[in-house]
Coordinates of C-alpha atoms and ligand atoms in Angstrom, one line a residue:
M1 CA -23.5 20.1 -12.5
I2 CA -20.1 20.1 -14.4
V3 CA -17.2 19.4 -12.2
L4 CA -13.3 19.6 -13.3
G5 CA -11.2 17.1 -11.3
I6 CA -7.4 17.6 -10.8
E7 CA -5.2 14.7 -9.4
S8 CA -1.5 15.1 -8.7
S9 CA -0.9 12.9 -5.5
C10 CA 1.8 10.8 -7.0
D11 CA 3.3 10.5 -10.4
E12 CA 0.3 11.0 -12.7
T13 CA -0.8 14.5 -13.7
S14 CA -4.6 14.3 -14.5
A15 CA -7.5 16.4 -15.1
A16 CA -11.0 15.3 -16.1
I17 CA -14.6 16.5 -16.4
V18 CA -17.8 14.9 -15.1
E19 CA -21.3 16.0 -15.5
G20 CA -24.0 14.9 -13.4
D21 CA -25.5 15.0 -9.7
A22 CA -25.2 13.2 -6.4
S23 CA -26.5 9.8 -7.8
Q24 CA -25.2 9.7 -11.7
A25 CA -22.5 11.0 -13.6
T26 CA -21.2 11.0 -17.2
L27 CA -17.6 11.3 -18.0
R28 CA -17.0 14.1 -20.5
S29 CA -13.2 13.8 -20.8
C30 CA -10.0 12.6 -19.0
V31 CA -6.5 13.2 -19.6
I32 CA -3.7 11.2 -17.9
L33 CA 0.0 12.2 -18.2
S34 CA 2.4 9.6 -16.4
Q35 CA 5.8 10.8 -15.6
D36 CA 8.0 8.0 -17.0
V37 CA 11.1 9.9 -15.5
H38 CA 10.6 7.8 -12.4
R39 CA 11.6 4.7 -14.3
V40 CA 14.8 6.0 -14.5
F41 CA 15.3 6.1 -10.8
G42 CA 13.5 2.8 -9.9
G43 CA 11.0 4.6 -8.0
V44 CA 9.0 7.9 -7.4
V45 CA 11.4 11.0 -6.7
P46 CA 9.0 13.3 -4.7
E47 CA 10.8 16.6 -5.9
I48 CA 10.8 15.6 -9.5
A49 CA 7.3 14.5 -9.2
S50 CA 6.2 18.0 -7.9
R51 CA 8.3 19.8 -10.9
A52 CA 6.7 17.7 -13.3
H53 CA 3.1 18.3 -12.1
L54 CA 4.1 22.0 -12.2
A55 CA 5.0 21.8 -15.9
S56 CA 2.1 19.7 -17.0
L57 CA -1.0 20.7 -15.0
V58 CA -1.8 23.7 -17.4
P59 CA -1.7 21.8 -20.7
V60 CA -3.2 18.7 -19.3
T61 CA -6.3 20.9 -17.9
Q62 CA -6.5 22.6 -21.1
R63 CA -6.8 19.4 -23.0
A64 CA -9.4 18.1 -20.7
L65 CA -11.3 21.2 -21.5
A66 CA -10.8 20.9 -25.3
D67 CA -11.7 17.3 -25.3
A68 CA -15.1 18.0 -23.4
A69 CA -15.6 21.1 -26.0
L70 CA -16.0 23.4 -22.9
T71 CA -14.2 26.4 -21.4
L72 CA -13.6 27.2 -17.8
D73 CA -16.7 29.3 -17.7
D74 CA -18.7 26.1 -18.2
I75 CA -17.2 24.4 -15.0
D76 CA -19.4 24.6 -12.0
A77 CA -16.8 23.5 -9.4
I78 CA -13.3 22.3 -9.0
A79 CA -12.5 19.0 -7.1
V80 CA -9.0 18.3 -6.4
T81 CA -7.0 15.5 -4.5
H82 CA -5.7 17.1 -1.3
A83 CA -4.7 13.9 0.4
P84 CA -3.0 11.4 1.0
G85 CA 0.0 11.4 -1.3
L86 CA 3.5 13.2 -1.6
V87 CA 2.7 16.5 -0.1
G88 CA 4.7 18.6 -2.5
A89 CA 2.9 16.9 -5.5
L90 CA -0.5 17.4 -3.9
L91 CA 0.4 21.0 -3.1
V92 CA 0.9 21.5 -6.9
G93 CA -2.7 20.2 -7.9
V94 CA -4.4 22.1 -4.7
S95 CA -2.6 25.5 -5.5
F96 CA -3.6 25.2 -9.1
A97 CA -7.2 24.3 -8.2
N98 CA -7.4 26.9 -5.5
G99 CA -6.3 29.6 -8.0
L100 CA -8.6 28.5 -10.8
A101 CA -11.4 28.7 -8.3
L102 CA -10.8 32.1 -7.0
A103 CA -10.0 33.4 -10.5
H104 CA -13.3 32.2 -11.8
N105 CA -15.2 32.5 -8.7
R106 CA -16.1 28.8 -8.4
P107 CA -16.3 26.5 -5.4
V108 CA -13.4 24.1 -4.8
L109 CA -13.5 20.8 -3.0
G110 CA -10.6 18.8 -1.5
V111 CA -11.3 14.9 -2.2
H112 CA -9.7 12.2 -0.6
H113 CA -7.5 10.1 -3.1
L114 CA -8.8 6.8 -1.8
E115 CA -12.4 7.9 -1.9
G116 CA -11.8 8.4 -5.5
H117 CA -10.7 5.0 -6.1
L118 CA -13.9 3.7 -4.6
F119 CA -15.9 5.8 -7.2
A120 CA -13.6 4.8 -10.2
T121 CA -15.4 1.6 -11.2
T122 CA -18.9 3.4 -11.4
L123 CA -17.4 5.6 -14.3
E124 CA -17.7 2.6 -16.5
Q125 CA -20.2 0.1 -14.8
A126 CA -23.2 1.6 -13.4
D127 CA -23.9 -1.4 -11.2
A128 CA -20.9 -1.0 -9.1
E129 CA -22.9 0.9 -6.5
P130 CA -23.2 0.5 -2.7
P131 CA -23.6 -1.6 -0.8
F132 CA -20.4 -3.5 -1.7
T133 CA -17.2 -4.7 -0.1
A134 CA -14.1 -2.7 -1.5
L135 CA -10.7 -4.0 -1.9
L136 CA -8.3 -1.1 -2.6
V137 CA -4.9 -2.3 -3.6
S138 CA -2.4 0.2 -5.0
G139 CA 1.3 1.2 -4.7
G140 CA 0.6 3.0 -1.6
H141 CA -2.6 1.6 0.1
T142 CA -4.2 -1.8 0.8
L143 CA -7.5 -1.5 2.4
L144 CA -10.6 -3.5 2.9
L145 CA -13.8 -1.5 3.3
D146 CA -17.4 -2.1 3.7
V147 CA -19.2 0.6 1.8
A148 CA -22.9 0.7 3.1
A149 CA -23.6 3.7 1.0
W150 CA -21.4 6.4 -0.7
G151 CA -20.0 8.5 2.1
E152 CA -20.4 5.7 4.8
Y153 CA -17.2 3.6 4.8
R154 CA -16.2 1.1 7.4
L155 CA -12.6 0.1 7.6
L156 CA -12.5 -3.7 8.2
G157 CA -8.6 -4.4 7.3
S158 CA -5.5 -3.2 6.0
T159 CA -1.9 -4.0 5.4
R160 CA 0.4 -4.2 8.4
D161 CA 3.6 -3.2 6.3
D162 CA 4.0 -3.2 2.4
A163 CA 1.1 -2.1 0.3
A164 CA 0.2 -4.8 -2.3
G165 CA 1.4 -2.8 -5.1
E166 CA 4.6 -2.2 -3.2
A167 CA 5.0 -5.9 -2.7
F168 CA 4.6 -6.4 -6.4
D169 CA 7.1 -3.7 -7.1
K170 CA 9.8 -5.1 -4.5
A171 CA 9.2 -8.8 -6.0
A172 CA 9.6 -7.5 -9.3
K173 CA 12.8 -5.7 -8.5
L174 CA 14.4 -8.9 -7.0
L175 CA 13.4 -10.6 -10.3
G176 CA 15.2 -8.0 -12.3
L177 CA 12.0 -6.3 -13.6
G178 CA 11.7 -2.5 -14.0
Y179 CA 9.8 -0.1 -12.1
P180 CA 6.8 -0.2 -11.5
G181 CA 7.2 -3.9 -11.7
G182 CA 3.5 -5.1 -11.2
R183 CA 2.3 -5.5 -14.8
A184 CA 6.0 -7.1 -15.8
L185 CA 5.6 -9.6 -13.0
E186 CA 2.2 -10.5 -13.9
A187 CA 3.2 -11.0 -17.5
L188 CA 6.2 -13.1 -16.5
A189 CA 4.1 -15.2 -14.1
A190 CA 1.9 -16.0 -17.2
T191 CA 4.7 -17.7 -18.8
A192 CA 5.6 -20.0 -16.2
A193 CA 5.1 -23.8 -16.7
P194 CA 3.4 -25.8 -13.7
H195 CA 6.1 -25.8 -11.1
P196 CA 6.1 -27.3 -7.7
L197 CA 7.5 -24.1 -6.0
A198 CA 4.9 -22.3 -3.7
F199 CA 5.0 -19.7 -1.0
S200 CA 2.5 -19.6 2.0
P201 CA -0.2 -17.3 1.6
P202 CA 0.6 -14.5 3.9
M203 CA -1.4 -13.9 7.2
L204 CA -3.9 -16.7 6.1
H205 CA -4.7 -19.7 8.2
G206 CA -7.8 -21.8 8.9
G207 CA -7.6 -21.2 12.8
Q208 CA -8.4 -17.4 12.2
R209 CA -11.8 -16.2 13.4
A210 CA -14.1 -13.1 12.8
G211 CA -13.0 -10.7 15.4
D212 CA -9.4 -11.8 15.5
A213 CA -7.0 -9.1 14.8
D214 CA -5.5 -10.9 11.7
Y215 CA -8.8 -12.1 10.5
L216 CA -9.1 -9.3 7.8
D217 CA -5.7 -7.6 8.0
V218 CA -2.8 -8.6 5.5
S219 CA 0.9 -8.2 5.5
F220 CA 3.3 -8.9 2.7
S221 CA 6.7 -8.5 4.2
G222 CA 7.2 -12.1 4.9
L223 CA 6.3 -13.0 1.3
K224 CA 9.0 -10.5 0.1
T225 CA 11.4 -12.2 2.3
A226 CA 10.4 -15.6 1.1
V227 CA 11.1 -14.3 -2.5
L228 CA 14.3 -12.8 -1.7
R229 CA 15.4 -16.2 -0.1
E230 CA 14.5 -17.9 -3.2
V231 CA 16.1 -15.7 -5.8
R232 CA 19.3 -15.7 -3.7
A233 CA 19.3 -19.8 -3.6
R234 CA 18.6 -19.9 -7.2
E235 CA 21.5 -17.5 -8.2
A236 CA 23.8 -19.6 -5.8
D237 CA 22.9 -22.8 -7.6
G238 CA 22.8 -21.3 -11.1
T239 CA 19.1 -21.8 -11.8
I240 CA 17.8 -18.3 -11.6
D241 CA 17.2 -18.0 -15.3
V242 CA 14.7 -20.8 -15.5
M243 CA 13.2 -20.2 -12.0
R244 CA 12.4 -16.5 -12.5
A245 CA 8.9 -17.1 -13.9
P246 CA 8.0 -19.9 -11.4
I247 CA 9.1 -17.5 -8.7
A248 CA 7.0 -14.8 -10.1
A249 CA 4.0 -17.0 -10.5
A250 CA 4.4 -18.5 -6.9
F251 CA 4.6 -15.0 -5.4
Q252 CA 1.7 -13.7 -7.3
S253 CA -0.5 -16.8 -6.4
A254 CA 0.1 -16.5 -2.6
L255 CA -0.6 -12.8 -2.5
I256 CA -3.8 -13.3 -4.5
E257 CA -5.0 -16.2 -2.3
T258 CA -4.8 -14.0 0.8
L259 CA -6.4 -11.0 -1.1
V260 CA -9.3 -13.1 -2.1
A261 CA -9.9 -15.1 1.0
K262 CA -9.8 -11.8 3.1
T263 CA -12.0 -10.0 0.7
L264 CA -14.6 -12.9 0.9
R265 CA -14.5 -13.1 4.6
A266 CA -15.3 -9.4 4.6
A267 CA -18.1 -9.7 2.2
A268 CA -19.6 -12.6 4.3
L269 CA -19.4 -10.6 7.5
H270 CA -21.5 -7.9 6.0
H271 CA -23.7 -9.9 3.7
R272 CA -22.7 -8.3 0.5
T273 CA -23.4 -9.7 -2.9
R274 CA -21.0 -7.1 -4.7
I275 CA -17.3 -6.8 -4.5
V276 CA -15.7 -3.7 -6.0
L277 CA -11.7 -3.7 -6.7
G278 CA -9.7 -0.5 -7.2
G279 CA -6.1 0.7 -7.4
G280 CA -3.4 -0.3 -9.8
V281 CA -3.1 -3.9 -8.6
A282 CA -6.9 -4.2 -9.5
C283 CA -5.5 -4.3 -13.1
N284 CA -4.0 -7.7 -12.5
Q285 CA -6.0 -10.2 -14.7
A286 CA -5.1 -13.1 -12.2
L287 CA -6.4 -11.3 -9.3
Q288 CA -9.6 -10.4 -11.1
G289 CA -10.1 -14.1 -12.3
A290 CA -9.5 -15.5 -8.9
M291 CA -12.0 -12.9 -7.1
R292 CA -14.5 -13.5 -9.9
R293 CA -14.4 -17.3 -9.5
A294 CA -14.4 -17.3 -5.7
G295 CA -17.3 -14.8 -5.8
A296 CA -19.3 -16.6 -8.3
S297 CA -19.4 -19.9 -6.2
R298 CA -21.2 -17.6 -3.5
G299 CA -23.4 -15.7 -5.5
I300 CA -21.2 -12.5 -5.5
T301 CA -20.7 -10.3 -8.3
V302 CA -17.1 -8.8 -8.7
F303 CA -16.5 -5.5 -10.3
A304 CA -13.0 -4.1 -11.5
P305 CA -12.2 -0.9 -13.0
S306 CA -10.5 -1.0 -16.6
P307 CA -6.7 -0.3 -16.3
R308 CA -7.1 3.4 -17.3
F309 CA -9.3 4.0 -14.2
A310 CA -7.8 1.6 -11.8
T311 CA -4.6 3.5 -11.8
D312 CA -4.4 7.2 -10.7
N313 CA -6.6 9.6 -12.6
A314 CA -8.8 12.6 -12.1
A315 CA -11.9 11.0 -13.6
M316 CA -12.5 9.4 -10.0
I317 CA -11.6 12.4 -8.3
A318 CA -14.3 14.5 -10.4
R319 CA -16.7 11.9 -9.7
A320 CA -16.3 11.6 -5.8
G321 CA -16.0 15.4 -5.8
L322 CA -19.5 15.6 -7.7
F323 CA -21.1 13.4 -5.1
R324 CA -20.0 15.6 -2.1
L325 CA -20.4 18.9 -4.2
A326 CA -23.8 17.9 -5.1
R327 CA -24.6 17.4 -1.5
G328 CA -23.5 21.2 -0.7
E329 CA -20.0 20.4 0.5
R330 CA -17.3 23.0 -0.1
S331 CA -13.8 23.9 0.9
T332 CA -12.3 27.1 1.6
H333 CA -10.0 28.7 -1.0
A334 CA -7.2 28.2 1.6
L335 CA -7.7 24.5 1.0
S336 CA -4.4 22.6 2.0
A337 CA -2.6 19.4 1.2
F338 CA -2.0 16.5 3.6
A339 CA 0.3 13.5 3.3
S340 CA -2.1 11.6 5.4
L341 CA -5.7 12.0 6.4
P342 CA -8.4 9.7 7.4
L343 CA -11.1 8.9 4.7
P344 CA -14.0 11.0 5.3
G345 CA -17.2 9.2 6.3
L346 CA -15.6 6.4 8.3
V347 CA -17.9 4.7 10.6
E348 CA -17.1 2.5 13.4
Ligands
KG4_1 O1 -3.1 3.1 -7.9 P1 -1.7 3.2 -8.4 O2 -1.6 3.7 -9.9 O3 -0.9 4.1 -7.8 C1 -1.1 4.4 -6.3 O4 -1.8 5.1 -5.8 O5 -0.1 3.7 -5.7 O6 -1.1 1.8 -8.3 C2 0.3 1.4 -8.8 C3 0.6 0.2 -8.5 C4 2.1 -0.1 -8.6 O7 2.7 -0.8 -7.5 C5 2.0 -1.2 -9.7 O8 3.3 -2.2 -9.9 C6 0.7 -1.9 -9.6 O9 0.0 -0.8 -9.0 N1 0.1 -2.5 -10.7 C7 0.1 -3.9 -10.8 C8 -0.5 -4.2 -11.9 N2 -0.7 -3.0 -12.7 C9 -0.3 -1.9 -11.9 N3 0.4 -4.8 -9.9 C10 0.0 -6.2 -10.2 N4 -0.4 -6.6 -11.5 C11 -0.6 -5.6 -12.3 N5 -1.1 -6.0 -13.7
ZN2 ZN1 -4.0 5.7 -6.2

């Protein structure tokens, strides 16, 4: 089965083609167009994102078809992100997919964006298969899931305020870095010489026990406030220029300590020997390194997607869609878009 995937939930316009069945898939092509326009405004402007998707979807899809040496007639089904995300941006992708499906008499399926992120790593690493513990850390979401099988997800923990990527972006902004700031903050932190400055890892202390509400949840707003206070104090005493890198390093290390500790707790609770990372923050090499070291000492293998598939892309949507389409799932051609929607296949 050959599936065309479409992704337009935020500021990446993407189309990709995968071929396979419910259990395996080969990526035939993937085209991702990032809307750099949002850097000018310091964040994603929803209306501008929708208009940019509208202008880009046709050429991006044509390029994905050409790269795979296929035409629309070769496509068996269309998978499109229908939730969660910016509803106007999603609607552009969903309307386009509905139109293509109707015109070519092909089935269409709405895919949950976060299920896409769960599948992203398998595009490149065949062993990133369930059962595993998943940590999804993006600009919009921070989730800890137990994945017993594809389509069978248990939500273990989430953020109580900012997403991990949002925390990176806000800290980066306080440090005078551009948007989105995660990558720049990581680069700045890497330049820091050893420094005594440290922030407490948020929502993490030894007294927490399995079953406690805060055992697996995370929260980053307190850490962001700590960064804000430190920046203001260093601006006041005139040392901000030399303190930016140590502040970035202290922020990143506190956030990572919490993410690693909570992910390992989740893996231990469900006796998993694999951890799969996903979402834009999974690009962070310090996070990957810390997770790998902590996992190795407990016999756990850590899988992380390459940056191309960690951030938003249609390959992961086509891959997740293929899994569900191959099981016979279909949406109607009146498929709609939703700003939020529970992950399909959630179990208690
Ligand atoms: O998954 P993604 O492309 O979009 C969403 O679905 O939100 O994630 C984007 C987020 C941004 O917040 C960005 O700052 C963050 O991922 N990010 C990083 C790194 N690269 C991207 N955060 C930390 N370190 C990085 N290297
Ligand atoms: Zn995403």
